[in-house]
Tab-separated table of C-alpha atoms and ligand atoms in Angstrom:
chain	number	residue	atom	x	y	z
W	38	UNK	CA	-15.961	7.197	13.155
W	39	UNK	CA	-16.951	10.451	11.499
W	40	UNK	CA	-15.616	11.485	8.127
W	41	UNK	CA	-17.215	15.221	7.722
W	42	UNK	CA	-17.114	17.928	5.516
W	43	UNK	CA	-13.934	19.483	7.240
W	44	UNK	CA	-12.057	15.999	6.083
W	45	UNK	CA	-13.428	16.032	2.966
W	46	UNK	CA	-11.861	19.921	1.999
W	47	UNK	CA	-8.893	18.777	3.595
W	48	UNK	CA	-8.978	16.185	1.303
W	49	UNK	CA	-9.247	17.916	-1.351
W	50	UNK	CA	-6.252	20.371	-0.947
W	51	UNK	CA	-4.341	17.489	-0.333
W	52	UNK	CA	-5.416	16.373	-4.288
W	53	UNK	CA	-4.043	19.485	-5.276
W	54	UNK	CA	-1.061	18.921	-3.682
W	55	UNK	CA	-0.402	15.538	-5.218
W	56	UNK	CA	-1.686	17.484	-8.507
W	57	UNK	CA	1.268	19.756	-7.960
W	58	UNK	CA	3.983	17.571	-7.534
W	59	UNK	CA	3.165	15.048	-10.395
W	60	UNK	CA	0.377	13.123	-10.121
W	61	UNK	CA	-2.279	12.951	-13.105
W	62	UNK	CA	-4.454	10.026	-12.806
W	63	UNK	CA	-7.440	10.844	-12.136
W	64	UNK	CA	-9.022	7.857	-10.915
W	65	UNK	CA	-6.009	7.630	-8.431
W	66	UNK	CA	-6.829	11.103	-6.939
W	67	UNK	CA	-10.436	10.376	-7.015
W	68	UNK	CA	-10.068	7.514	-4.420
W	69	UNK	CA	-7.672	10.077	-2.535
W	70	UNK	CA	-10.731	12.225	-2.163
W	71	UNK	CA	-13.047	9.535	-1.199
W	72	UNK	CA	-10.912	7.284	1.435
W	73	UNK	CA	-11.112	8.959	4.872
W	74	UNK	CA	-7.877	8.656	5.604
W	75	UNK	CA	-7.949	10.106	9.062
W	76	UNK	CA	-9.689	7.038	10.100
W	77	UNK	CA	-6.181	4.874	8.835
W	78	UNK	CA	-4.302	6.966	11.423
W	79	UNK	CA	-4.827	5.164	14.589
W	80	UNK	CA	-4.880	8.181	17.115
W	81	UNK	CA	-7.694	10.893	17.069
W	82	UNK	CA	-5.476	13.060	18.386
W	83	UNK	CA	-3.735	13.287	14.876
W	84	UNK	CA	-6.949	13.742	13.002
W	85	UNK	CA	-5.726	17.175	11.817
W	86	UNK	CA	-2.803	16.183	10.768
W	87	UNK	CA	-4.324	13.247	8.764
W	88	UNK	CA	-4.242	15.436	5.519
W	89	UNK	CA	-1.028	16.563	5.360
W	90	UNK	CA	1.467	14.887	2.548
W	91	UNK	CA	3.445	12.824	5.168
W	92	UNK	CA	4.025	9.611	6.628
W	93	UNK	CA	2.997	8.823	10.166
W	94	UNK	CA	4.084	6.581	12.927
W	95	UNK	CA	0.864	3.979	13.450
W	96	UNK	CA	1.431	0.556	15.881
W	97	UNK	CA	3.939	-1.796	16.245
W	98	UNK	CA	6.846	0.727	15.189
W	99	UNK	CA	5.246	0.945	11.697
W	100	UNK	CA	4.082	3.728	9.505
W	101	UNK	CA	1.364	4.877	7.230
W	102	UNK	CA	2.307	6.022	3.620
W	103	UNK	CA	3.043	9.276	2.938
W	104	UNK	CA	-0.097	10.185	0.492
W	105	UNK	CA	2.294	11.021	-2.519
W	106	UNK	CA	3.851	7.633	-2.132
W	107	UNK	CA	0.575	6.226	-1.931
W	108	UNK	CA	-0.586	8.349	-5.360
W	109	UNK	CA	2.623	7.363	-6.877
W	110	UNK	CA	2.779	3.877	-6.195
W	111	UNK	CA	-1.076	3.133	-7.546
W	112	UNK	CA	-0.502	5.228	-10.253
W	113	UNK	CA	2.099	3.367	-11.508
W	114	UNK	CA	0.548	0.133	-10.930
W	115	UNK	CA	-2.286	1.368	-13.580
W	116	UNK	CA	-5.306	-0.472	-11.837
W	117	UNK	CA	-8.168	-1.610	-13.710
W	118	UNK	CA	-11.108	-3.235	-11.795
W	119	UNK	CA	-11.402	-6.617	-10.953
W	120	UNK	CA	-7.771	-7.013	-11.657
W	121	UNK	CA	-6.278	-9.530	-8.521
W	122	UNK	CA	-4.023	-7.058	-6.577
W	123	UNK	CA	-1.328	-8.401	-3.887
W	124	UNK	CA	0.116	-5.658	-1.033
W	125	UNK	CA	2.454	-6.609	0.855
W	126	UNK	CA	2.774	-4.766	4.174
W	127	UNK	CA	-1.244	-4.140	5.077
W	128	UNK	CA	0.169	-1.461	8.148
W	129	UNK	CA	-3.230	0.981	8.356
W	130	UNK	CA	-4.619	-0.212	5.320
W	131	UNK	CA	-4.428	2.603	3.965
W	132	UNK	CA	-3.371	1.897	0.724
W	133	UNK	CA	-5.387	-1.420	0.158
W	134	UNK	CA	-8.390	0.925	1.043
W	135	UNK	CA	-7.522	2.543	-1.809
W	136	UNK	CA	-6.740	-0.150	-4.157
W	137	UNK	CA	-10.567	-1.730	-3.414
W	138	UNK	CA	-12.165	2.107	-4.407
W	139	UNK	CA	-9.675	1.406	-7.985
W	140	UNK	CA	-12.582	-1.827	-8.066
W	141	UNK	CA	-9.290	-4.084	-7.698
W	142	UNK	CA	-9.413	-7.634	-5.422
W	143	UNK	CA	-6.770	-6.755	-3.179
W	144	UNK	CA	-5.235	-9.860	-1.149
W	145	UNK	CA	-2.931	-7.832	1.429
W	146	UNK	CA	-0.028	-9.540	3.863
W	147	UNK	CA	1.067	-8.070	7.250
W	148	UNK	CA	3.660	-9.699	9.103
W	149	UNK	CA	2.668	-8.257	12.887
W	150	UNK	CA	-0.100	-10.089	14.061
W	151	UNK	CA	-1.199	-7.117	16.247
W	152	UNK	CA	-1.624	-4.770	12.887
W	153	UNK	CA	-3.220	-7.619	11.094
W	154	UNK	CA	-6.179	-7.460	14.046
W	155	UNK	CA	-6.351	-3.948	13.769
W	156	UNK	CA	-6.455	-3.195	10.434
W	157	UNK	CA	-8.524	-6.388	9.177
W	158	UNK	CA	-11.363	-5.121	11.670
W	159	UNK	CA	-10.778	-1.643	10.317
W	160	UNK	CA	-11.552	-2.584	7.079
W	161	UNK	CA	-14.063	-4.802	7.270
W	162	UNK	CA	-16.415	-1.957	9.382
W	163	UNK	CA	-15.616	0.408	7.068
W	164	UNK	CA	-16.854	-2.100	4.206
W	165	UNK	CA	-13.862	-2.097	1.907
W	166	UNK	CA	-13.427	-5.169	0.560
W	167	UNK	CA	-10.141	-6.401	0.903
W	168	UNK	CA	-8.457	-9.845	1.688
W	169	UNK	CA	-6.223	-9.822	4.811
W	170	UNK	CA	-3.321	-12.450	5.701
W	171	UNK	CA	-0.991	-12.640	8.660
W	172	UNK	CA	2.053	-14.128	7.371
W	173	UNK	CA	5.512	-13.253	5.578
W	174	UNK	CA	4.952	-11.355	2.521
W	175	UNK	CA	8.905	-12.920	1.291
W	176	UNK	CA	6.074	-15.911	0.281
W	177	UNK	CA	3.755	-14.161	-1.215
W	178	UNK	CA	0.087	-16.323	-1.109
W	179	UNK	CA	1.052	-19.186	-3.515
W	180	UNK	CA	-2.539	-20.502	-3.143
W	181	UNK	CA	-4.352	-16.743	-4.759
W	182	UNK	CA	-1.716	-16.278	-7.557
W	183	UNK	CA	-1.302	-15.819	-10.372
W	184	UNK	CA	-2.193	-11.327	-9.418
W	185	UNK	CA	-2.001	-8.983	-11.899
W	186	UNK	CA	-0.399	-6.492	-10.160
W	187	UNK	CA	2.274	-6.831	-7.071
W	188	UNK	CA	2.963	-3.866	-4.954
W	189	UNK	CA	5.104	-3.883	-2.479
W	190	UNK	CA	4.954	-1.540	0.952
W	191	UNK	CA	8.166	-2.180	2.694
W	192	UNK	CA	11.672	-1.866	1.604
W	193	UNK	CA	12.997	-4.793	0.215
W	194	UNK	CA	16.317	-5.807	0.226
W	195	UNK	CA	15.972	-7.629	-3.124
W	196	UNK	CA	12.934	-8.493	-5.046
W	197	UNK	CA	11.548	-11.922	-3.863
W	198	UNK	CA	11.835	-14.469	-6.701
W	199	UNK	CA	8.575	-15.742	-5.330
W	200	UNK	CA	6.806	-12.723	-6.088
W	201	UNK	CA	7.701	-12.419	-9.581
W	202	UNK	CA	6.952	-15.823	-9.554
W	203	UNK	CA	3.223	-15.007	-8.441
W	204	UNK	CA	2.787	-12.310	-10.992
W	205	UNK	CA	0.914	-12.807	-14.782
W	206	UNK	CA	2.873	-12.141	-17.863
W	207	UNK	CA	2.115	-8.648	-18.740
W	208	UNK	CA	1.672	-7.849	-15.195
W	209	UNK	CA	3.316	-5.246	-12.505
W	210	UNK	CA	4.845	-5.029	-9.636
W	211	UNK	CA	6.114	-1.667	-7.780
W	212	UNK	CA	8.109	-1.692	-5.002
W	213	UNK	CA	10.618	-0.063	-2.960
W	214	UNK	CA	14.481	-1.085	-2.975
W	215	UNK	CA	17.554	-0.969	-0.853
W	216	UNK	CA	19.599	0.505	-2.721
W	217	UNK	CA	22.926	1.274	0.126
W	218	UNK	CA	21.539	4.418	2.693
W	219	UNK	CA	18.653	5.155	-0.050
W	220	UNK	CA	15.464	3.382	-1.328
W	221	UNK	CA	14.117	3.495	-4.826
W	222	UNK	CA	11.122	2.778	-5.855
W	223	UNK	CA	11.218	0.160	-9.236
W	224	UNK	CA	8.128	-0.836	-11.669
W	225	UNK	CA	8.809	-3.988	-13.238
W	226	UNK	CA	6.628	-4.894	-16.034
W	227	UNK	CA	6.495	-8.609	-16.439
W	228	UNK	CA	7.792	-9.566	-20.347
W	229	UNK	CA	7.389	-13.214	-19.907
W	230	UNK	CA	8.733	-15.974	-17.130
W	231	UNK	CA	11.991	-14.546	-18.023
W	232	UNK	CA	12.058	-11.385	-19.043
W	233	UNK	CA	10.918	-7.591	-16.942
W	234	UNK	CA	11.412	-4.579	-17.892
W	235	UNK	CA	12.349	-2.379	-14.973
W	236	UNK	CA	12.126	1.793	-14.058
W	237	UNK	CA	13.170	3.745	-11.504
W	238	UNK	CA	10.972	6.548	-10.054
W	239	UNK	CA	12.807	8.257	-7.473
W	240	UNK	CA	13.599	7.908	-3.721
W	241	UNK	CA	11.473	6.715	-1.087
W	242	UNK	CA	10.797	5.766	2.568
W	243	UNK	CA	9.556	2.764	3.848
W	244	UNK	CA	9.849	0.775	7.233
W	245	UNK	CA	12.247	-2.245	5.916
W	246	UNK	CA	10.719	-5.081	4.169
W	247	UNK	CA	11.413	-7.874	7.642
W	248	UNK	CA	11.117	-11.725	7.188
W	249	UNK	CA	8.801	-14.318	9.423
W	250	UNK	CA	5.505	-13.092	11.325
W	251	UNK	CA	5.797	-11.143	14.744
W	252	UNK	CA	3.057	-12.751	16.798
W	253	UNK	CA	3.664	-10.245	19.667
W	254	UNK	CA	0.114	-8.460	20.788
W	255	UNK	CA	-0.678	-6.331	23.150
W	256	UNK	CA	-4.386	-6.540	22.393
Y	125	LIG	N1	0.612	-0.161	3.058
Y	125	LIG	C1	0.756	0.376	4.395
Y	125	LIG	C2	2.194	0.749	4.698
Y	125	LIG	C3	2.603	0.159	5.986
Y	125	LIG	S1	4.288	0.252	6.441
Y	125	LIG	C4	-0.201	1.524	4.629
Y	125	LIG	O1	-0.897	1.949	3.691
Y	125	LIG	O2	-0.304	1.986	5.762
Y	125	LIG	C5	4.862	-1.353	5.957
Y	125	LIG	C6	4.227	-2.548	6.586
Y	125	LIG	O3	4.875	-3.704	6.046
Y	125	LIG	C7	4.405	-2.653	8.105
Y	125	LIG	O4	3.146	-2.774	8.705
Y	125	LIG	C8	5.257	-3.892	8.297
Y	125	LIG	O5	4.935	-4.638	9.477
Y	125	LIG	C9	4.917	-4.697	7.044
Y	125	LIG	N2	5.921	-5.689	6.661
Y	125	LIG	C10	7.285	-5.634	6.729
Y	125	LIG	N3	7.832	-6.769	6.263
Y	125	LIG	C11	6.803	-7.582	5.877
Y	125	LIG	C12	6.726	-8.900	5.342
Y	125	LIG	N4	7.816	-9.643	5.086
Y	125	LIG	N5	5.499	-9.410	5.073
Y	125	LIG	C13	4.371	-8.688	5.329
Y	125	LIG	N6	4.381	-7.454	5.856
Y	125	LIG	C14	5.581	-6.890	6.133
């Protein structure tokens, strides 16, 4: 698995990019330049296309992140390290790849088991540190919560009561809604057991939000 100096100036015009259409944290386009994110794309055979600002198809019918949905979604989240992070929808790993370089302790949920093979041994050779569950992210992981932050990978028709549930007061959680033929993506910032305050930040694409695990494998 090389990452080499043509990936990293790819990388690089691809911060510029995200620079360009909106996004200002720095430490969230720092860990764009550092994770290799040709490596998250499953076939070599797309390595040049690794850098461009779009989503891919990866396994199992699923996708990985467009980058400026990636940028967008962690920027939003405001990470600070050490805080306890829960993804639902691992897919590449990708984005909990980034999440770990933010210093955050990032518990992710993929409900295809094949994925959750894939990606947990992706991960753990490429020595990010990040938590990996097979299981139905609709749950949550009742047994790690309270998180700080929730974000959420695949379009939900609603936003599980469980997950809010699982979130801190004063916590966030991003995530992607139905919302009839589009998706939105939401923040809600957690007031107290009863209360969130909720914005909208524009259309998005996700693979939908399913429930139960898929323990089809073909490996
Ligand atoms: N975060 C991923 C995006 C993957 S696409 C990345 O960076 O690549 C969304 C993923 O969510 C898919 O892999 C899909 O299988 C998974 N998914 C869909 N519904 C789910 C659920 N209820 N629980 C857990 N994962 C789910």
């Amino acid at each position: 698995m090389i990452d080499s100096f043509v990936h990293k100036g790819q990388r690089n015009m691809l911060v510029s990019e995200l620079q360009a259409k909106g996004i200002t944290s720095e430490i969230v386009l720092n860990a764009i330049r550092q994770v290799p994110r040709h490596l998250f794309c499953g076939d070599a055979a797309l390595d040049r296309h690794a850098y461009m600002d779009k989503a891919f198809p990866i396994e199992s019918g699923q996708t990985i992140s467009q980058p400026y949905t990636v940028a967008l979604q962690t920027q939003l989240m405001d990470i600070k390290p050490a805080e306890k992070v829960l993804e639902i929808g691992t897919g590449s790993g990708y984005q909990a790849a980034i999440l770990a370089v933010l210093g955050a302790n990032v518990y992710s949920i993929e409900r295809q088991k094949e994925l959750f093979i894939k990606t947990t041994k992706l991960l753990k050779d490429l020595k990010y540190s990040v938590s990996t569950f097979l299981g139905d992210g609709f749950n949550g992981l009742p047994n790690y919560s309270p998180f700080d932050k929730i974000i959420v990978t695949a379009a939900a028709p609603y936003i599980p009561r469980t997950l809010l549930e699982q979130l801190k007061i004063g916590g966030i959680l991003v995530a992607p809604i139905v919302n009839g033929e589009k998706q939105i993506l939401i923040k809600l910032k957690k007031l107290s057991d009863t209360d969130f305050e909720q914005t909208n930040h524009g259309e998005c694409e996700f693979v939908p939000m399913l429930e139960g695990i898929n323990h089809e494998t073909s490996i």
